[in-house]
């Protein structure tokens, strides 16, 4: 007999290529990790080490499901990103050991209420309402790390209604994935089930109801959603 006084919330999961579900514990995100994107947001790309924010685990949207246009925004943006899924726990992980903590990879979209983010930045307020809202993390099928021989390079793209909006290479990251994991794990002990969204290249922009988003990373897969 359960001791829970209400029904426990469902476990958020991501489908795995070949079958099975990856349970999601936390979602960490990296800010400003491609120089051209830092510039388009008005920042010096060389100014600082990586910084982090988070989304709740149940923000994931999988299987190509639609994302409802969120409340309280008039500037809703796409950010295509590499997602690394942690399979081995660790804290203060060395750069050289970092990729050994990764279970797999996926393609994700860090959906952003850009107007609320601008408001938060201006007032030195937290970013949750801009980044951590419901349905803010569409993620494609997870592939096992063993099937991705070169996770540090590969074309990353996002198109909206068939028109290319973002295009770059994973090797354009200011802080590559091993450095991101090393730095993040100085602040948080990472555990199996944690996801890391590794930042977006330049070309972010608004989407509206009815838009079809398709993202891809060479050698990893795709992510698709529609704004409803
Ligand atoms: Mn992002």
mmCIF file of C-alpha atoms and ligand atoms in Angstrom:
data_model
loop_
_atom_site.group_PDB
_atom_site.id
_atom_site.type_symbol
_atom_site.label_atom_id
_atom_site.label_comp_id
_atom_site.label_asym_id
_atom_site.label_seq_id
_atom_site.Cartn_x
_atom_site.Cartn_y
_atom_site.Cartn_z
ATOM 1 C CA UNK A 1 0.000 0.000 0.000
ATOM 2 C CA UNK A 2 1.367 3.363 -1.022
ATOM 3 C CA UNK A 3 2.322 5.974 1.559
ATOM 4 C CA UNK A 4 1.836 8.802 -0.954
ATOM 5 C CA UNK A 5 -0.983 11.073 0.142
ATOM 6 C CA UNK A 6 -1.680 12.084 -3.447
ATOM 7 C CA UNK A 7 -0.916 10.173 -6.644
ATOM 8 C CA UNK A 8 2.791 10.666 -7.465
ATOM 9 C CA UNK A 9 3.343 12.651 -10.668
ATOM 10 C CA UNK A 10 4.219 10.650 -13.779
ATOM 11 C CA UNK A 11 7.904 10.141 -14.597
ATOM 12 C CA UNK A 12 9.008 12.255 -17.582
ATOM 13 C CA UNK A 13 10.733 10.120 -20.220
ATOM 14 C CA UNK A 14 12.406 10.294 -23.631
ATOM 15 C CA UNK A 15 12.084 7.445 -26.159
ATOM 16 C CA UNK A 16 15.312 5.642 -27.028
ATOM 17 C CA UNK A 17 16.211 4.514 -30.551
ATOM 18 C CA UNK A 18 15.724 0.754 -30.711
ATOM 19 C CA UNK A 19 13.272 0.738 -27.828
ATOM 20 C CA UNK A 20 12.946 1.692 -24.192
ATOM 21 C CA UNK A 21 12.473 4.929 -22.291
ATOM 22 C CA UNK A 22 15.082 7.183 -20.662
ATOM 23 C CA UNK A 23 13.736 8.658 -17.392
ATOM 24 C CA UNK A 24 14.403 12.383 -17.029
ATOM 25 C CA UNK A 25 15.632 13.693 -13.664
ATOM 26 C CA UNK A 26 16.689 17.303 -14.291
ATOM 27 C CA UNK A 27 17.287 19.482 -17.335
ATOM 28 C CA UNK A 28 20.301 21.798 -17.207
ATOM 29 C CA UNK A 29 20.843 24.336 -19.984
ATOM 30 C CA UNK A 30 23.892 26.309 -21.082
ATOM 31 C CA UNK A 31 23.569 29.971 -21.995
ATOM 32 C CA UNK A 32 25.364 31.742 -24.821
ATOM 33 C CA UNK A 33 27.572 28.863 -25.990
ATOM 34 C CA UNK A 34 28.042 29.812 -29.658
ATOM 35 C CA UNK A 35 29.897 33.042 -30.416
ATOM 36 C CA UNK A 36 27.571 34.189 -33.217
ATOM 37 C CA UNK A 37 24.529 33.687 -30.985
ATOM 38 C CA UNK A 38 26.184 35.622 -28.149
ATOM 39 C CA UNK A 39 26.782 38.461 -30.618
ATOM 40 C CA UNK A 40 23.190 38.438 -31.927
ATOM 41 C CA UNK A 41 21.997 38.751 -28.307
ATOM 42 C CA UNK A 42 24.298 41.733 -27.768
ATOM 43 C CA UNK A 43 27.068 40.096 -25.738
ATOM 44 C CA UNK A 44 30.833 39.728 -26.053
ATOM 45 C CA UNK A 45 31.335 36.027 -26.880
ATOM 46 C CA UNK A 46 34.666 35.870 -25.113
ATOM 47 C CA UNK A 47 33.626 37.536 -21.894
ATOM 48 C CA UNK A 48 32.795 34.694 -19.534
ATOM 49 C CA UNK A 49 32.797 30.972 -18.708
ATOM 50 C CA UNK A 50 29.618 28.994 -19.428
ATOM 51 C CA UNK A 51 26.626 29.740 -17.233
ATOM 52 C CA UNK A 52 23.611 27.581 -16.517
ATOM 53 C CA UNK A 53 19.877 27.647 -16.027
ATOM 54 C CA UNK A 54 17.324 24.843 -15.763
ATOM 55 C CA UNK A 55 13.991 23.565 -16.953
ATOM 56 C CA UNK A 56 11.732 21.161 -15.048
ATOM 57 C CA UNK A 57 11.907 17.525 -16.154
ATOM 58 C CA UNK A 58 8.257 17.519 -17.180
ATOM 59 C CA UNK A 59 8.875 20.315 -19.712
ATOM 60 C CA UNK A 60 9.911 17.629 -22.224
ATOM 61 C CA UNK A 61 7.730 17.147 -25.300
ATOM 62 C CA UNK A 62 8.445 13.925 -27.198
ATOM 63 C CA UNK A 63 7.267 11.931 -30.178
ATOM 64 C CA UNK A 64 6.787 15.003 -32.355
ATOM 65 C CA UNK A 65 3.849 16.181 -30.237
ATOM 66 C CA UNK A 66 2.618 19.736 -30.667
ATOM 67 C CA UNK A 67 3.594 22.581 -28.324
ATOM 68 C CA UNK A 68 0.768 24.895 -27.278
ATOM 69 C CA UNK A 69 1.698 28.552 -27.824
ATOM 70 C CA UNK A 70 2.433 29.631 -24.249
ATOM 71 C CA UNK A 71 0.621 32.309 -22.286
ATOM 72 C CA UNK A 72 2.138 35.698 -21.446
ATOM 73 C CA UNK A 73 4.441 36.084 -24.452
ATOM 74 C CA UNK A 74 4.356 37.843 -27.785
ATOM 75 C CA UNK A 75 7.891 36.799 -28.811
ATOM 76 C CA UNK A 76 8.213 33.013 -28.608
ATOM 77 C CA UNK A 77 11.607 31.782 -29.896
ATOM 78 C CA UNK A 78 13.215 28.550 -31.078
ATOM 79 C CA UNK A 79 16.758 27.506 -30.045
ATOM 80 C CA UNK A 80 18.068 24.268 -31.590
ATOM 81 C CA UNK A 81 20.516 22.420 -29.298
ATOM 82 C CA UNK A 82 22.488 19.223 -28.776
ATOM 83 C CA UNK A 83 21.150 17.333 -25.745
ATOM 84 C CA UNK A 84 23.473 15.078 -23.726
ATOM 85 C CA UNK A 85 21.860 12.536 -21.390
ATOM 86 C CA UNK A 86 23.838 11.595 -18.290
ATOM 87 C CA UNK A 87 24.106 7.883 -17.449
ATOM 88 C CA UNK A 88 26.912 7.846 -14.877
ATOM 89 C CA UNK A 89 26.836 10.008 -11.748
ATOM 90 C CA UNK A 90 29.643 12.396 -10.920
ATOM 91 C CA UNK A 91 30.681 15.656 -9.278
ATOM 92 C CA UNK A 92 33.670 17.839 -10.167
ATOM 93 C CA UNK A 93 34.177 15.686 -13.258
ATOM 94 C CA UNK A 94 37.484 16.113 -15.102
ATOM 95 C CA UNK A 95 37.299 17.312 -18.703
ATOM 96 C CA UNK A 96 39.096 14.165 -19.856
ATOM 97 C CA UNK A 97 36.515 11.921 -18.136
ATOM 98 C CA UNK A 98 33.406 13.897 -19.055
ATOM 99 C CA UNK A 99 32.162 11.997 -22.117
ATOM 100 C CA UNK A 100 32.293 8.764 -20.106
ATOM 101 C CA UNK A 101 29.348 10.089 -18.074
ATOM 102 C CA UNK A 102 27.128 10.470 -21.160
ATOM 103 C CA UNK A 103 24.573 7.717 -21.871
ATOM 104 C CA UNK A 104 23.308 9.169 -25.103
ATOM 105 C CA UNK A 105 22.491 12.124 -27.312
ATOM 106 C CA UNK A 106 19.399 13.740 -28.776
ATOM 107 C CA UNK A 107 18.324 16.867 -30.608
ATOM 108 C CA UNK A 108 16.309 19.352 -28.567
ATOM 109 C CA UNK A 109 14.709 22.783 -28.820
ATOM 110 C CA UNK A 110 15.079 25.265 -25.942
ATOM 111 C CA UNK A 111 11.821 27.177 -26.399
ATOM 112 C CA UNK A 112 12.041 30.662 -24.943
ATOM 113 C CA UNK A 113 9.676 33.497 -24.108
ATOM 114 C CA UNK A 114 12.203 36.038 -25.408
ATOM 115 C CA UNK A 115 10.240 39.067 -24.233
ATOM 116 C CA UNK A 116 10.108 37.741 -20.677
ATOM 117 C CA UNK A 117 13.804 36.830 -20.827
ATOM 118 C CA UNK A 118 14.609 40.413 -21.856
ATOM 119 C CA UNK A 119 12.459 41.653 -18.969
ATOM 120 C CA UNK A 120 14.270 39.321 -16.552
ATOM 121 C CA UNK A 121 17.719 40.350 -17.770
ATOM 122 C CA UNK A 122 16.864 44.033 -17.515
ATOM 123 C CA UNK A 123 15.605 43.700 -13.961
ATOM 124 C CA UNK A 124 18.184 41.113 -12.792
ATOM 125 C CA UNK A 125 15.297 38.686 -12.240
ATOM 126 C CA UNK A 126 15.386 34.851 -12.503
ATOM 127 C CA UNK A 127 14.818 33.240 -15.921
ATOM 128 C CA UNK A 128 12.254 30.565 -14.994
ATOM 129 C CA UNK A 129 9.244 32.265 -16.565
ATOM 130 C CA UNK A 130 11.252 32.764 -19.765
ATOM 131 C CA UNK A 131 12.785 29.288 -19.977
ATOM 132 C CA UNK A 132 11.205 26.827 -17.545
ATOM 133 C CA UNK A 133 7.535 26.816 -18.559
ATOM 134 C CA UNK A 134 5.411 23.819 -19.558
ATOM 135 C CA UNK A 135 6.208 22.199 -22.948
ATOM 136 C CA UNK A 136 9.413 24.269 -23.279
ATOM 137 C CA UNK A 137 11.703 21.361 -24.245
ATOM 138 C CA UNK A 138 10.782 19.342 -27.349
ATOM 139 C CA UNK A 139 13.330 16.514 -27.615
ATOM 140 C CA UNK A 140 13.780 13.863 -30.298
ATOM 141 C CA UNK A 141 14.702 10.210 -29.950
ATOM 142 C CA UNK A 142 17.715 9.501 -27.750
ATOM 143 C CA UNK A 143 20.576 7.528 -29.331
ATOM 144 C CA UNK A 144 23.159 5.624 -27.327
ATOM 145 C CA UNK A 145 26.556 7.321 -27.035
ATOM 146 C CA UNK A 146 28.254 4.194 -28.404
ATOM 147 C CA UNK A 147 26.511 4.830 -31.744
ATOM 148 C CA UNK A 148 27.812 8.433 -31.950
ATOM 149 C CA UNK A 149 31.541 8.194 -32.679
ATOM 150 C CA UNK A 150 32.017 11.962 -33.009
ATOM 151 C CA UNK A 151 29.676 13.922 -30.705
ATOM 152 C CA UNK A 152 31.804 17.085 -30.773
ATOM 153 C CA UNK A 153 31.217 17.926 -34.430
ATOM 154 C CA UNK A 154 28.411 17.666 -36.922
ATOM 155 C CA UNK A 155 25.970 19.966 -38.702
ATOM 156 C CA UNK A 156 23.198 21.337 -36.445
ATOM 157 C CA UNK A 157 20.179 22.937 -38.143
ATOM 158 C CA UNK A 158 16.652 24.122 -37.543
ATOM 159 C CA UNK A 159 14.039 24.979 -40.139
ATOM 160 C CA UNK A 160 10.611 26.547 -39.686
ATOM 161 C CA UNK A 161 8.002 25.655 -42.338
ATOM 162 C CA UNK A 162 10.829 24.301 -44.496
ATOM 163 C CA UNK A 163 12.913 27.486 -44.323
ATOM 164 C CA UNK A 164 16.367 27.233 -42.733
ATOM 165 C CA UNK A 165 16.612 29.478 -39.651
ATOM 166 C CA UNK A 166 19.632 28.132 -37.739
ATOM 167 C CA UNK A 167 22.673 26.325 -39.111
ATOM 168 C CA UNK A 168 26.106 25.740 -37.600
ATOM 169 C CA UNK A 169 28.446 22.971 -36.520
ATOM 170 C CA UNK A 170 28.739 21.474 -33.030
ATOM 171 C CA UNK A 171 32.445 22.325 -33.208
ATOM 172 C CA UNK A 172 31.445 26.022 -33.180
ATOM 173 C CA UNK A 173 30.561 25.774 -29.472
ATOM 174 C CA UNK A 174 32.533 28.192 -27.314
ATOM 175 C CA UNK A 175 32.711 25.530 -24.560
ATOM 176 C CA UNK A 176 32.644 22.000 -25.956
ATOM 177 C CA UNK A 177 30.626 19.277 -24.247
ATOM 178 C CA UNK A 178 33.460 17.932 -22.034
ATOM 179 C CA UNK A 179 34.104 21.449 -20.703
ATOM 180 C CA UNK A 180 30.357 22.033 -20.192
ATOM 181 C CA UNK A 181 30.035 18.806 -18.168
ATOM 182 C CA UNK A 182 33.156 19.590 -16.144
ATOM 183 C CA UNK A 183 31.992 23.107 -15.310
ATOM 184 C CA UNK A 184 28.348 22.140 -14.600
ATOM 185 C CA UNK A 185 29.455 19.316 -12.290
ATOM 186 C CA UNK A 186 31.399 21.786 -10.141
ATOM 187 C CA UNK A 187 28.036 23.252 -9.089
ATOM 188 C CA UNK A 188 25.712 20.222 -9.252
ATOM 189 C CA UNK A 189 26.365 16.535 -8.659
ATOM 190 C CA UNK A 190 25.142 14.993 -11.906
ATOM 191 C CA UNK A 191 23.045 11.823 -11.791
ATOM 192 C CA UNK A 192 21.663 9.330 -14.293
ATOM 193 C CA UNK A 193 18.589 10.869 -15.891
ATOM 194 C CA UNK A 194 19.980 14.400 -16.060
ATOM 195 C CA UNK A 195 19.861 16.137 -19.445
ATOM 196 C CA UNK A 196 22.153 18.941 -20.579
ATOM 197 C CA UNK A 197 20.999 21.277 -23.343
ATOM 198 C CA UNK A 198 24.278 22.643 -24.662
ATOM 199 C CA UNK A 199 23.345 26.029 -26.115
ATOM 200 C CA UNK A 200 22.131 27.277 -29.465
ATOM 201 C CA UNK A 201 23.837 28.702 -32.552
ATOM 202 C CA UNK A 202 22.855 32.001 -34.159
ATOM 203 C CA UNK A 203 19.576 32.499 -35.977
ATOM 204 C CA UNK A 204 17.089 32.313 -33.133
ATOM 205 C CA UNK A 205 13.750 33.881 -33.938
ATOM 206 C CA UNK A 206 10.017 33.899 -33.323
ATOM 207 C CA UNK A 207 7.465 31.219 -34.114
ATOM 208 C CA UNK A 208 3.689 31.526 -34.268
ATOM 209 C CA UNK A 209 0.727 29.157 -34.148
ATOM 210 C CA UNK A 210 0.771 26.716 -37.033
ATOM 211 C CA UNK A 211 4.550 26.811 -37.552
ATOM 212 C CA UNK A 212 6.264 23.469 -38.173
ATOM 213 C CA UNK A 213 9.731 23.151 -36.597
ATOM 214 C CA UNK A 214 12.231 20.539 -37.740
ATOM 215 C CA UNK A 215 15.697 20.305 -36.224
ATOM 216 C CA UNK A 216 18.553 17.932 -36.933
ATOM 217 C CA UNK A 217 22.100 17.087 -35.960
ATOM 218 C CA UNK A 218 24.206 14.989 -38.337
ATOM 219 C CA UNK A 219 24.861 11.556 -36.855
ATOM 220 C CA UNK A 220 22.383 11.997 -33.995
ATOM 221 C CA UNK A 221 18.877 12.522 -35.328
ATOM 222 C CA UNK A 222 16.019 14.961 -35.545
ATOM 223 C CA UNK A 223 13.376 16.748 -33.481
ATOM 224 C CA UNK A 224 10.029 17.919 -34.792
ATOM 225 C CA UNK A 225 7.112 19.825 -33.369
ATOM 226 C CA UNK A 226 4.277 22.103 -34.376
ATOM 227 C CA UNK A 227 3.142 25.225 -32.541
ATOM 228 C CA UNK A 228 -0.551 24.784 -31.713
HETATM 229 MN MN1 LIG B 1 19.302 27.749 -25.155
#
